[in-house]
Amino acid sequence: MAGEPQADCLFCKIVAGDVPATIVHETATTVAFRDINPQAPTHVLVIPRAHYPDAATLAAAEPAVAADVLSAAAEVAAQEKADSTGYRIVFNTGAGAGQTVFHAHAHVLGGRGLNWPPG
Ligand code: 5GP
Ligand code: ZN
């Protein structure tokens, strides 16, 4: 069924507590934790507890939860004090755009200057 945990999904395992992560923010529908390979002083991943392969499928199936991910990302940025200097919310979608984990996730990047356009 759509949204159900997937046995072979790393981020479903983090949601379940089966893989450790440094969790910085949680809601009923989302979990946020530090990226294991940070690309900026603040680099937090915000994920829905439900499994969808990317942001587009999440938004199509559960738009309220997609909105929860965005709200949680903003709360994380404020908590990390990245909101005063600017931050970026990124959803890599598809292998060609650098997506490597196929459970929807927002990257929250901040704490340094961020170039535009990204590579
Ligand atoms: P993507 O490349 O799919 O947009 O982002 C996946 C992110 O997950 C990468 O930035 C990568 O560093 C991070 N990541 C991969 N494995 C782990 C892990 O086991 N724990 C944590 N905290 N982050 C991970
Ligand atoms: Zn998953």
Tab-separated table of N, CA, C and O and ligand atoms in Angstrom:
chain	number	residue	atom	x	y	z
A	1	MET	N	0.847	-1.201	0.000
A	1	MET	CA	0.000	0.000	0.000
A	1	MET	C	0.885	1.254	0.000
A	1	MET	O	1.944	1.256	0.621
A	2	ALA	N	0.441	2.284	-0.656
A	2	ALA	CA	1.235	3.509	-0.747
A	2	ALA	C	1.553	4.057	0.645
A	2	ALA	O	0.682	4.098	1.514
A	3	GLY	N	2.807	4.448	0.834
A	3	GLY	CA	3.194	5.049	2.102
A	3	GLY	C	3.674	4.064	3.153
A	3	GLY	O	4.193	4.475	4.182
A	4	GLU	N	3.489	2.763	2.901
A	4	GLU	CA	3.894	1.762	3.907
A	4	GLU	C	5.415	1.641	3.972
A	4	GLU	O	6.102	1.827	2.968
A	5	PRO	N	5.971	1.289	5.148
A	5	PRO	CA	7.422	1.121	5.269
A	5	PRO	C	7.941	0.056	4.303
A	5	PRO	O	7.277	-0.954	4.080
A	6	GLN	N	9.122	0.316	3.782
A	6	GLN	CA	9.766	-0.624	2.858
A	6	GLN	C	10.963	-1.254	3.570
A	6	GLN	O	11.803	-0.545	4.133
A	7	ALA	N	11.042	-2.567	3.522
A	7	ALA	CA	12.069	-3.300	4.282
A	7	ALA	C	13.480	-2.926	3.848
A	7	ALA	O	14.414	-2.969	4.658
A	8	ASP	N	13.641	-2.555	2.579
A	8	ASP	CA	14.984	-2.289	2.064
A	8	ASP	C	15.309	-0.794	2.026
A	8	ASP	O	16.257	-0.386	1.368
A	9	CYS	N	14.552	0.034	2.761
A	9	CYS	CA	14.730	1.490	2.681
A	9	CYS	C	15.454	2.010	3.922
A	9	CYS	O	14.975	1.863	5.053
A	10	LEU	N	16.610	2.650	3.687
A	10	LEU	CA	17.419	3.196	4.787
A	10	LEU	C	16.625	4.191	5.634
A	10	LEU	O	16.688	4.154	6.875
A	11	PHE	N	15.888	5.089	5.004
A	11	PHE	CA	15.205	6.129	5.781
A	11	PHE	C	13.993	5.555	6.527
A	11	PHE	O	13.656	6.052	7.612
A	12	CYS	N	13.338	4.523	5.979
A	12	CYS	CA	12.296	3.843	6.765
A	12	CYS	C	12.917	3.233	8.025
A	12	CYS	O	12.291	3.241	9.096
A	13	LYS	N	14.141	2.721	7.912
A	13	LYS	CA	14.824	2.136	9.075
A	13	LYS	C	15.154	3.220	10.104
A	13	LYS	O	15.097	2.971	11.311
A	14	ILE	N	15.501	4.416	9.646
A	14	ILE	CA	15.756	5.527	10.581
A	14	ILE	C	14.450	5.919	11.272
A	14	ILE	O	14.416	6.110	12.493
A	15	VAL	N	13.346	5.988	10.529
A	15	VAL	CA	12.033	6.289	11.133
A	15	VAL	C	11.694	5.255	12.203
A	15	VAL	O	11.208	5.591	13.297
A	16	ALA	N	11.978	3.990	11.913
A	16	ALA	CA	11.640	2.897	12.840
A	16	ALA	C	12.593	2.826	14.025
A	16	ALA	O	12.326	2.110	14.994
A	17	GLY	N	13.742	3.544	13.933
A	17	GLY	CA	14.740	3.476	15.002
A	17	GLY	C	15.687	2.295	14.848
A	17	GLY	O	16.485	2.001	15.745
A	18	ASP	N	15.640	1.627	13.693
A	18	ASP	CA	16.500	0.463	13.462
A	18	ASP	C	17.889	0.856	12.981
A	18	ASP	O	18.824	0.054	13.053
A	19	VAL	N	18.015	2.074	12.429
A	19	VAL	CA	19.323	2.639	12.056
A	19	VAL	C	19.464	3.932	12.837
A	19	VAL	O	18.537	4.757	12.838
A	20	PRO	N	20.590	4.123	13.553
A	20	PRO	CA	20.731	5.336	14.356
A	20	PRO	C	20.899	6.589	13.504
A	20	PRO	O	21.446	6.535	12.403
A	21	ALA	N	20.422	7.716	14.031
A	21	ALA	CA	20.597	9.007	13.377
A	21	ALA	C	20.522	10.072	14.459
A	21	ALA	O	19.934	9.850	15.525
A	22	THR	N	21.121	11.219	14.176
A	22	THR	CA	21.049	12.351	15.108
A	22	THR	C	19.803	13.145	14.783
A	22	THR	O	19.794	14.001	13.886
A	23	ILE	N	18.736	12.822	15.496
A	23	ILE	CA	17.437	13.436	15.219
A	23	ILE	C	17.373	14.809	15.889
A	23	ILE	O	17.717	14.942	17.072
A	24	VAL	N	16.980	15.830	15.115
A	24	VAL	CA	16.937	17.201	15.640
A	24	VAL	C	15.524	17.766	15.721
A	24	VAL	O	15.300	18.814	16.333
A	25	HIS	N	14.547	17.093	15.110
A	25	HIS	CA	13.183	17.626	15.058
A	25	HIS	C	12.252	16.476	14.676
A	25	HIS	O	12.601	15.652	13.833
A	26	GLU	N	11.088	16.417	15.319
A	26	GLU	CA	10.111	15.376	15.001
A	26	GLU	C	8.710	15.949	15.087
A	26	GLU	O	8.427	16.792	15.955
A	27	THR	N	7.831	15.495	14.202
A	27	THR	CA	6.398	15.765	14.326
A	27	THR	C	5.673	14.439	14.139
A	27	THR	O	6.308	13.400	13.907
A	28	ALA	N	4.360	14.491	14.199
A	28	ALA	CA	3.569	13.267	14.018
A	28	ALA	C	3.815	12.647	12.651
A	28	ALA	O	3.700	11.431	12.484
A	29	THR	N	4.158	13.489	11.665
A	29	THR	CA	4.279	12.980	10.289
A	29	THR	C	5.694	13.062	9.714
A	29	THR	O	5.930	12.555	8.620
A	30	THR	N	6.625	13.718	10.431
A	30	THR	CA	7.968	13.943	9.883
A	30	THR	C	9.056	13.642	10.909
A	30	THR	O	8.810	13.676	12.121
A	31	VAL	N	10.265	13.376	10.389
A	31	VAL	CA	11.459	13.219	11.218
A	31	VAL	C	12.574	13.994	10.520
A	31	VAL	O	12.678	13.967	9.285
A	32	ALA	N	13.414	14.698	11.311
A	32	ALA	CA	14.552	15.434	10.745
A	32	ALA	C	15.813	15.016	11.484
A	32	ALA	O	15.830	14.920	12.712
A	33	PHE	N	16.871	14.781	10.717
A	33	PHE	CA	18.137	14.304	11.301
A	33	PHE	C	19.309	14.845	10.486
A	33	PHE	O	19.152	15.222	9.321
A	34	ARG	N	20.484	14.883	11.140
A	34	ARG	CA	21.659	15.440	10.472
A	34	ARG	C	22.149	14.502	9.376
A	34	ARG	O	22.197	13.285	9.572
A	35	ASP	N	22.524	15.107	8.230
A	35	ASP	CA	23.091	14.327	7.130
A	35	ASP	C	24.429	13.745	7.579
A	35	ASP	O	25.226	14.421	8.230
A	36	ILE	N	24.690	12.494	7.218
A	36	ILE	CA	25.916	11.816	7.634
A	36	ILE	C	27.148	12.406	6.940
A	36	ILE	O	28.269	12.256	7.423
A	37	ASN	N	26.938	13.084	5.824
A	37	ASN	CA	28.043	13.661	5.033
A	37	ASN	C	27.713	15.126	4.733
A	37	ASN	O	27.393	15.497	3.609
A	38	PRO	N	27.796	15.987	5.779
A	38	PRO	CA	27.260	17.352	5.641
A	38	PRO	C	27.997	18.187	4.599
A	38	PRO	O	29.220	18.158	4.524
A	39	GLN	N	27.223	18.939	3.824
A	39	GLN	CA	27.758	19.818	2.775
A	39	GLN	C	27.757	21.280	3.201
A	39	GLN	O	28.134	22.155	2.416
A	40	ALA	N	27.331	21.555	4.420
A	40	ALA	CA	27.285	22.915	4.957
A	40	ALA	C	27.209	22.788	6.473
A	40	ALA	O	26.909	21.699	6.990
A	41	PRO	N	27.495	23.873	7.210
A	41	PRO	CA	27.436	23.788	8.679
A	41	PRO	C	26.087	23.265	9.186
A	41	PRO	O	26.046	22.500	10.140
A	42	THR	N	25.010	23.715	8.564
A	42	THR	CA	23.704	23.085	8.799
A	42	THR	C	23.362	22.246	7.580
A	42	THR	O	23.297	22.764	6.453
A	43	HIS	N	23.202	20.958	7.794
A	43	HIS	CA	22.745	20.066	6.715
A	43	HIS	C	21.880	18.992	7.374
A	43	HIS	O	22.379	18.007	7.929
A	44	VAL	N	20.578	19.238	7.322
A	44	VAL	CA	19.597	18.375	7.976
A	44	VAL	C	18.667	17.823	6.901
A	44	VAL	O	18.309	18.536	5.953
A	45	LEU	N	18.295	16.565	7.042
A	45	LEU	CA	17.329	15.931	6.141
A	45	LEU	C	15.984	15.853	6.847
A	45	LEU	O	15.912	15.395	7.997
A	46	VAL	N	14.938	16.328	6.184
A	46	VAL	CA	13.579	16.242	6.721
A	46	VAL	C	12.818	15.239	5.868
A	46	VAL	O	12.739	15.407	4.637
A	47	ILE	N	12.275	14.221	6.507
A	47	ILE	CA	11.592	13.167	5.754
A	47	ILE	C	10.182	12.952	6.306
A	47	ILE	O	9.938	13.158	7.504
A	48	PRO	N	9.266	12.509	5.431
A	48	PRO	CA	7.970	12.045	5.940
A	48	PRO	C	8.160	10.685	6.597
A	48	PRO	O	9.014	9.895	6.165
A	49	ARG	N	7.389	10.402	7.643
A	49	ARG	CA	7.444	9.051	8.226
A	49	ARG	C	6.975	8.009	7.206
A	49	ARG	O	7.454	6.880	7.212
A	50	ALA	N	6.035	8.392	6.360
A	50	ALA	CA	5.529	7.486	5.329
A	50	ALA	C	6.541	7.374	4.195
A	50	ALA	O	7.258	8.329	3.886
A	51	HIS	N	6.574	6.216	3.586
A	51	HIS	CA	7.518	5.988	2.486
A	51	HIS	C	6.897	6.370	1.144
A	51	HIS	O	5.908	5.764	0.720
A	52	TYR	N	7.519	7.341	0.496
A	52	TYR	CA	7.260	7.640	-0.909
A	52	TYR	C	8.620	7.847	-1.555
A	52	TYR	O	9.539	8.376	-0.910
A	53	PRO	N	8.772	7.444	-2.820
A	53	PRO	CA	10.122	7.459	-3.400
A	53	PRO	C	10.705	8.847	-3.630
A	53	PRO	O	11.927	9.005	-3.656
A	54	ASP	N	9.857	9.858	-3.762
A	54	ASP	CA	10.388	11.212	-3.973
A	54	ASP	C	9.311	12.236	-3.614
A	54	ASP	O	8.170	11.876	-3.283
A	55	ALA	N	9.679	13.503	-3.673
A	55	ALA	CA	8.777	14.573	-3.244
A	55	ALA	C	7.520	14.629	-4.115
A	55	ALA	O	6.428	14.937	-3.608
A	56	ALA	N	7.666	14.334	-5.393
A	56	ALA	CA	6.510	14.435	-6.299
A	56	ALA	C	5.454	13.384	-5.959
A	56	ALA	O	4.250	13.691	-5.934
A	57	THR	N	5.886	12.147	-5.706
A	57	THR	CA	4.909	11.097	-5.383
A	57	THR	C	4.293	11.354	-4.012
A	57	THR	O	3.108	11.083	-3.794
A	58	LEU	N	5.088	11.901	-3.082
A	58	LEU	CA	4.536	12.287	-1.772
A	58	LEU	C	3.457	13.359	-1.948
A	58	LEU	O	2.353	13.252	-1.400
A	59	ALA	N	3.775	14.397	-2.702
A	59	ALA	CA	2.831	15.514	-2.872
A	59	ALA	C	1.546	15.057	-3.548
A	59	ALA	O	0.450	15.528	-3.212
A	60	ALA	N	1.669	14.129	-4.506
A	60	ALA	CA	0.485	13.632	-5.215
A	60	ALA	C	-0.399	12.794	-4.294
A	60	ALA	O	-1.626	12.887	-4.344
A	61	ALA	N	0.231	11.980	-3.433
A	61	ALA	CA	-0.539	11.045	-2.607
A	61	ALA	C	-1.015	11.674	-1.305
A	61	ALA	O	-2.119	11.405	-0.849
A	62	GLU	N	-0.146	12.488	-0.689
A	62	GLU	CA	-0.464	13.042	0.638
A	62	GLU	C	0.002	14.500	0.710
A	62	GLU	O	1.001	14.816	1.356
A	63	PRO	N	-0.723	15.404	0.028
A	63	PRO	CA	-0.274	16.803	-0.023
A	63	PRO	C	-0.132	17.442	1.354
A	63	PRO	O	0.752	18.284	1.541
A	64	ALA	N	-0.948	17.046	2.310
A	64	ALA	CA	-0.828	17.647	3.646
A	64	ALA	C	0.500	17.256	4.293
A	64	ALA	O	1.113	18.072	4.999
A	65	VAL	N	0.946	16.037	4.042
A	65	VAL	CA	2.224	15.608	4.617
A	65	VAL	C	3.388	16.297	3.886
A	65	VAL	O	4.392	16.657	4.506
A	66	ALA	N	3.240	16.511	2.580
A	66	ALA	CA	4.265	17.270	1.851
A	66	ALA	C	4.385	18.674	2.454
A	66	ALA	O	5.499	19.186	2.645
A	67	ALA	N	3.273	19.270	2.797
A	67	ALA	CA	3.301	20.588	3.452
A	67	ALA	C	3.939	20.486	4.836
A	67	ALA	O	4.683	21.384	5.250
A	68	ASP	N	3.683	19.402	5.538
A	68	ASP	CA	4.311	19.206	6.845
A	68	ASP	C	5.837	19.163	6.721
A	68	ASP	O	6.559	19.665	7.591
A	69	VAL	N	6.333	18.540	5.646
A	69	VAL	CA	7.787	18.469	5.430
A	69	VAL	C	8.347	19.881	5.258
A	69	VAL	O	9.375	20.230	5.855
A	70	LEU	N	7.651	20.715	4.489
A	70	LEU	CA	8.117	22.094	4.293
A	70	LEU	C	8.073	22.882	5.598
A	70	LEU	O	9.004	23.636	5.906
A	71	SER	N	6.991	22.729	6.353
A	71	SER	CA	6.895	23.437	7.640
A	71	SER	C	7.995	22.991	8.581
A	71	SER	O	8.620	23.814	9.268
A	72	ALA	N	8.253	21.688	8.625
A	72	ALA	CA	9.313	21.168	9.492
A	72	ALA	C	10.671	21.699	9.043
A	72	ALA	O	11.524	22.045	9.875
A	73	ALA	N	10.885	21.802	7.728
A	73	ALA	CA	12.159	22.328	7.217
A	73	ALA	C	12.367	23.766	7.698
A	73	ALA	O	13.474	24.145	8.114
A	74	ALA	N	11.321	24.563	7.666
A	74	ALA	CA	11.426	25.952	8.136
A	74	ALA	C	11.703	25.983	9.641
A	74	ALA	O	12.499	26.808	10.113
A	75	GLU	N	11.078	25.106	10.391
A	75	GLU	CA	11.315	25.058	11.836
A	75	GLU	C	12.741	24.625	12.141
A	75	GLU	O	13.384	25.158	13.060
A	76	VAL	N	13.247	23.688	11.368
A	76	VAL	CA	14.645	23.260	11.549
A	76	VAL	C	15.585	24.423	11.257
A	76	VAL	O	16.533	24.677	12.010
A	77	ALA	N	15.347	25.146	10.171
A	77	ALA	CA	16.209	26.277	9.810
A	77	ALA	C	16.227	27.309	10.936
A	77	ALA	O	17.290	27.844	11.286
A	78	ALA	N	15.076	27.570	11.533
A	78	ALA	CA	15.002	28.532	12.636
A	78	ALA	C	15.732	27.992	13.865
A	78	ALA	O	16.488	28.711	14.521
A	79	GLN	N	15.526	26.734	14.152
A	79	GLN	CA	16.178	26.077	15.297
A	79	GLN	C	17.696	26.124	15.153
A	79	GLN	O	18.422	26.283	16.119
A	80	GLU	N	18.165	25.985	13.903
A	80	GLU	CA	19.613	25.981	13.624
A	80	GLU	C	20.155	27.407	13.472
A	80	GLU	O	21.325	27.593	13.181
A	81	LYS	N	19.272	28.402	13.572
A	81	LYS	CA	19.603	29.815	13.396
A	81	LYS	C	20.145	30.099	11.992
A	81	LYS	O	20.940	31.005	11.784
A	82	ALA	N	19.713	29.316	11.042
A	82	ALA	CA	20.089	29.535	9.645
A	82	ALA	C	19.111	30.482	8.961
A	82	ALA	O	19.370	30.951	7.856
A	83	ASP	N	17.996	30.788	9.616
A	83	ASP	CA	16.965	31.588	8.946
A	83	ASP	C	17.358	33.049	8.812
A	83	ASP	O	16.893	33.741	7.919
A	84	SER	N	18.270	33.528	9.677
A	84	SER	CA	18.638	34.945	9.603
A	84	SER	C	19.589	35.210	8.440
A	84	SER	O	19.586	36.311	7.878
A	85	THR	N	20.385	34.211	8.048
A	85	THR	CA	21.377	34.402	6.980
A	85	THR	C	20.928	33.817	5.656
A	85	THR	O	21.573	34.041	4.636
A	86	GLY	N	19.854	33.062	5.658
A	86	GLY	CA	19.382	32.418	4.431
A	86	GLY	C	19.758	30.949	4.412
A	86	GLY	O	20.797	30.554	4.929
A	87	TYR	N	18.880	30.179	3.829
A	87	TYR	CA	19.118	28.738	3.756
A	87	TYR	C	18.433	28.209	2.503
A	87	TYR	O	17.703	28.932	1.824
A	88	ARG	N	18.714	26.958	2.195
A	88	ARG	CA	18.147	26.353	0.985
A	88	ARG	C	17.458	25.048	1.334
A	88	ARG	O	17.988	24.265	2.122
A	89	ILE	N	16.283	24.834	0.746
A	89	ILE	CA	15.571	23.561	0.865
A	89	ILE	C	15.629	22.907	-0.511
A	89	ILE	O	15.200	23.499	-1.500
A	90	VAL	N	16.192	21.688	-0.558
A	90	VAL	CA	16.429	21.009	-1.836
A	90	VAL	C	15.781	19.626	-1.811
A	90	VAL	O	15.963	18.872	-0.846
A	91	PHE	N	15.062	19.305	-2.886
A	91	PHE	CA	14.556	17.940	-3.085
A	91	PHE	C	15.212	17.394	-4.355
A	91	PHE	O	14.712	17.644	-5.468
A	92	ASN	N	16.315	16.704	-4.228
A	92	ASN	CA	16.878	16.047	-5.409
A	92	ASN	C	15.876	14.984	-5.864
A	92	ASN	O	15.410	14.177	-5.057
A	93	THR	N	15.548	14.998	-7.132
A	93	THR	CA	14.518	14.089	-7.639
A	93	THR	C	15.047	13.379	-8.874
A	93	THR	O	15.240	14.000	-9.918
A	94	GLY	N	15.314	12.075	-8.714
A	94	GLY	CA	15.867	11.274	-9.804
A	94	GLY	C	17.381	11.188	-9.719
A	94	GLY	O	18.058	12.117	-9.242
A	95	ALA	N	17.899	10.053	-10.185
A	95	ALA	CA	19.343	9.799	-10.106
A	95	ALA	C	20.136	10.873	-10.843
A	95	ALA	O	21.229	11.261	-10.404
A	96	GLY	N	19.593	11.383	-11.946
A	96	GLY	CA	20.297	12.397	-12.726
A	96	GLY	C	20.484	13.702	-11.985
A	96	GLY	O	21.356	14.513	-12.316
A	97	ALA	N	19.662	13.922	-10.956
A	97	ALA	CA	19.763	15.133	-10.127
A	97	ALA	C	20.482	14.845	-8.817
A	97	ALA	O	20.515	15.699	-7.928
A	98	GLY	N	21.036	13.636	-8.698
A	98	GLY	CA	21.820	13.316	-7.506
A	98	GLY	C	21.059	12.599	-6.409
A	98	GLY	O	21.585	12.413	-5.312
A	99	GLN	N	19.800	12.188	-6.680
A	99	GLN	CA	19.073	11.455	-5.636
A	99	GLN	C	19.664	10.056	-5.492
A	99	GLN	O	19.811	9.327	-6.485
A	100	THR	N	20.022	9.704	-4.264
A	100	THR	CA	20.612	8.393	-3.987
A	100	THR	C	19.764	7.566	-3.031
A	100	THR	O	19.906	6.347	-2.994
A	101	VAL	N	18.920	8.222	-2.247
A	101	VAL	CA	18.022	7.509	-1.328
A	101	VAL	C	16.594	7.777	-1.801
A	101	VAL	O	16.157	8.936	-1.847
A	102	PHE	N	15.878	6.692	-2.121
A	102	PHE	CA	14.565	6.853	-2.756
A	102	PHE	C	13.430	6.742	-1.730
A	102	PHE	O	12.498	5.957	-1.880
A	103	HIS	N	13.583	7.575	-0.698
A	103	HIS	CA	12.527	7.902	0.274
A	103	HIS	C	12.553	9.425	0.310
A	103	HIS	O	13.603	10.023	0.582
A	104	ALA	N	11.423	10.056	0.026
A	104	ALA	CA	11.377	11.514	-0.114
A	104	ALA	C	12.095	12.205	1.034
A	104	ALA	O	11.943	11.811	2.203
A	105	HIS	N	12.886	13.219	0.705
A	105	HIS	CA	13.583	13.969	1.764
A	105	HIS	C	13.920	15.363	1.271
A	105	HIS	O	14.304	15.561	0.126
A	106	ALA	N	13.792	16.318	2.188
A	106	ALA	CA	14.238	17.682	1.936
A	106	ALA	C	15.596	17.866	2.598
A	106	ALA	O	15.770	17.527	3.771
A	107	HIS	N	16.563	18.370	1.840
A	107	HIS	CA	17.823	18.820	2.435
A	107	HIS	C	17.598	20.258	2.911
A	107	HIS	O	17.135	21.100	2.134
A	108	VAL	N	17.965	20.559	4.155
A	108	VAL	CA	17.996	21.943	4.652
A	108	VAL	C	19.464	22.306	4.826
A	108	VAL	O	20.172	21.707	5.643
A	109	LEU	N	19.921	23.252	4.006
A	109	LEU	CA	21.339	23.633	3.963
A	109	LEU	C	21.477	25.089	4.365
A	109	LEU	O	20.741	25.950	3.858
A	110	GLY	N	22.408	25.377	5.257
A	110	GLY	CA	22.631	26.756	5.661
A	110	GLY	C	23.877	26.879	6.505
A	110	GLY	O	24.643	25.928	6.680
A	111	GLY	N	24.086	28.096	6.997
A	111	GLY	CA	25.245	28.349	7.844
A	111	GLY	C	26.468	28.789	7.076
A	111	GLY	O	27.528	28.996	7.658
A	112	ARG	N	26.352	28.917	5.766
A	112	ARG	CA	27.421	29.468	4.924
A	112	ARG	C	26.768	30.096	3.707
A	112	ARG	O	25.578	29.852	3.431
A	113	GLY	N	27.529	30.846	2.946
A	113	GLY	CA	27.015	31.383	1.691
A	113	GLY	C	26.720	30.243	0.723
A	113	GLY	O	27.469	29.256	0.677
A	114	LEU	N	25.623	30.362	-0.021
A	114	LEU	CA	25.222	29.307	-0.951
A	114	LEU	C	25.165	29.884	-2.352
A	114	LEU	O	24.437	30.841	-2.604
A	115	ASN	N	25.931	29.301	-3.263
A	115	ASN	CA	25.969	29.799	-4.636
A	115	ASN	C	24.702	29.434	-5.399
A	115	ASN	O	24.060	28.427	-5.125
A	116	TRP	N	24.380	30.271	-6.372
A	116	TRP	CA	23.284	29.982	-7.287
A	116	TRP	C	23.740	30.273	-8.701
A	116	TRP	O	24.370	31.320	-8.907
A	117	PRO	N	23.482	29.418	-9.692
A	117	PRO	CA	22.783	28.149	-9.573
A	117	PRO	C	23.677	27.066	-8.969
A	117	PRO	O	24.895	27.143	-9.099
A	118	PRO	N	23.065	26.050	-8.328
A	118	PRO	CA	23.855	24.944	-7.792
A	118	PRO	C	24.369	24.089	-8.934
A	118	PRO	O	23.877	24.167	-10.061
A	119	GLY	N	25.328	23.256	-8.661
A	119	GLY	CA	25.928	22.411	-9.706
A	119	GLY	C	25.024	21.250	-10.073
A	119	GLY	O	24.032	20.981	-9.431
B	1	5GP	P1	20.162	12.417	-1.944
B	1	5GP	O1	21.522	12.221	-2.567
B	1	5GP	O2	19.297	11.189	-2.175
B	1	5GP	O3	19.481	13.691	-2.313
B	1	5GP	O4	20.404	12.540	-0.383
B	1	5GP	C1	20.654	11.453	0.440
B	1	5GP	C2	21.453	11.973	1.590
B	1	5GP	O5	21.430	10.990	2.611
B	1	5GP	C3	22.923	12.250	1.274
B	1	5GP	O6	23.194	13.627	1.505
B	1	5GP	C4	23.682	11.332	2.224
B	1	5GP	O7	24.855	11.917	2.752
B	1	5GP	C5	22.654	11.035	3.294
B	1	5GP	N1	22.818	9.737	3.922
B	1	5GP	C6	23.072	8.543	3.296
B	1	5GP	N2	23.124	7.549	4.203
B	1	5GP	C7	22.887	8.118	5.417
B	1	5GP	C8	22.799	7.581	6.740
B	1	5GP	O8	22.932	6.381	6.990
B	1	5GP	N3	22.540	8.476	7.738
B	1	5GP	C9	22.376	9.805	7.504
B	1	5GP	N4	22.148	10.584	8.568
B	1	5GP	N5	22.437	10.354	6.276
B	1	5GP	C10	22.685	9.507	5.238
B	2	ZN	ZN	11.388	4.548	3.081
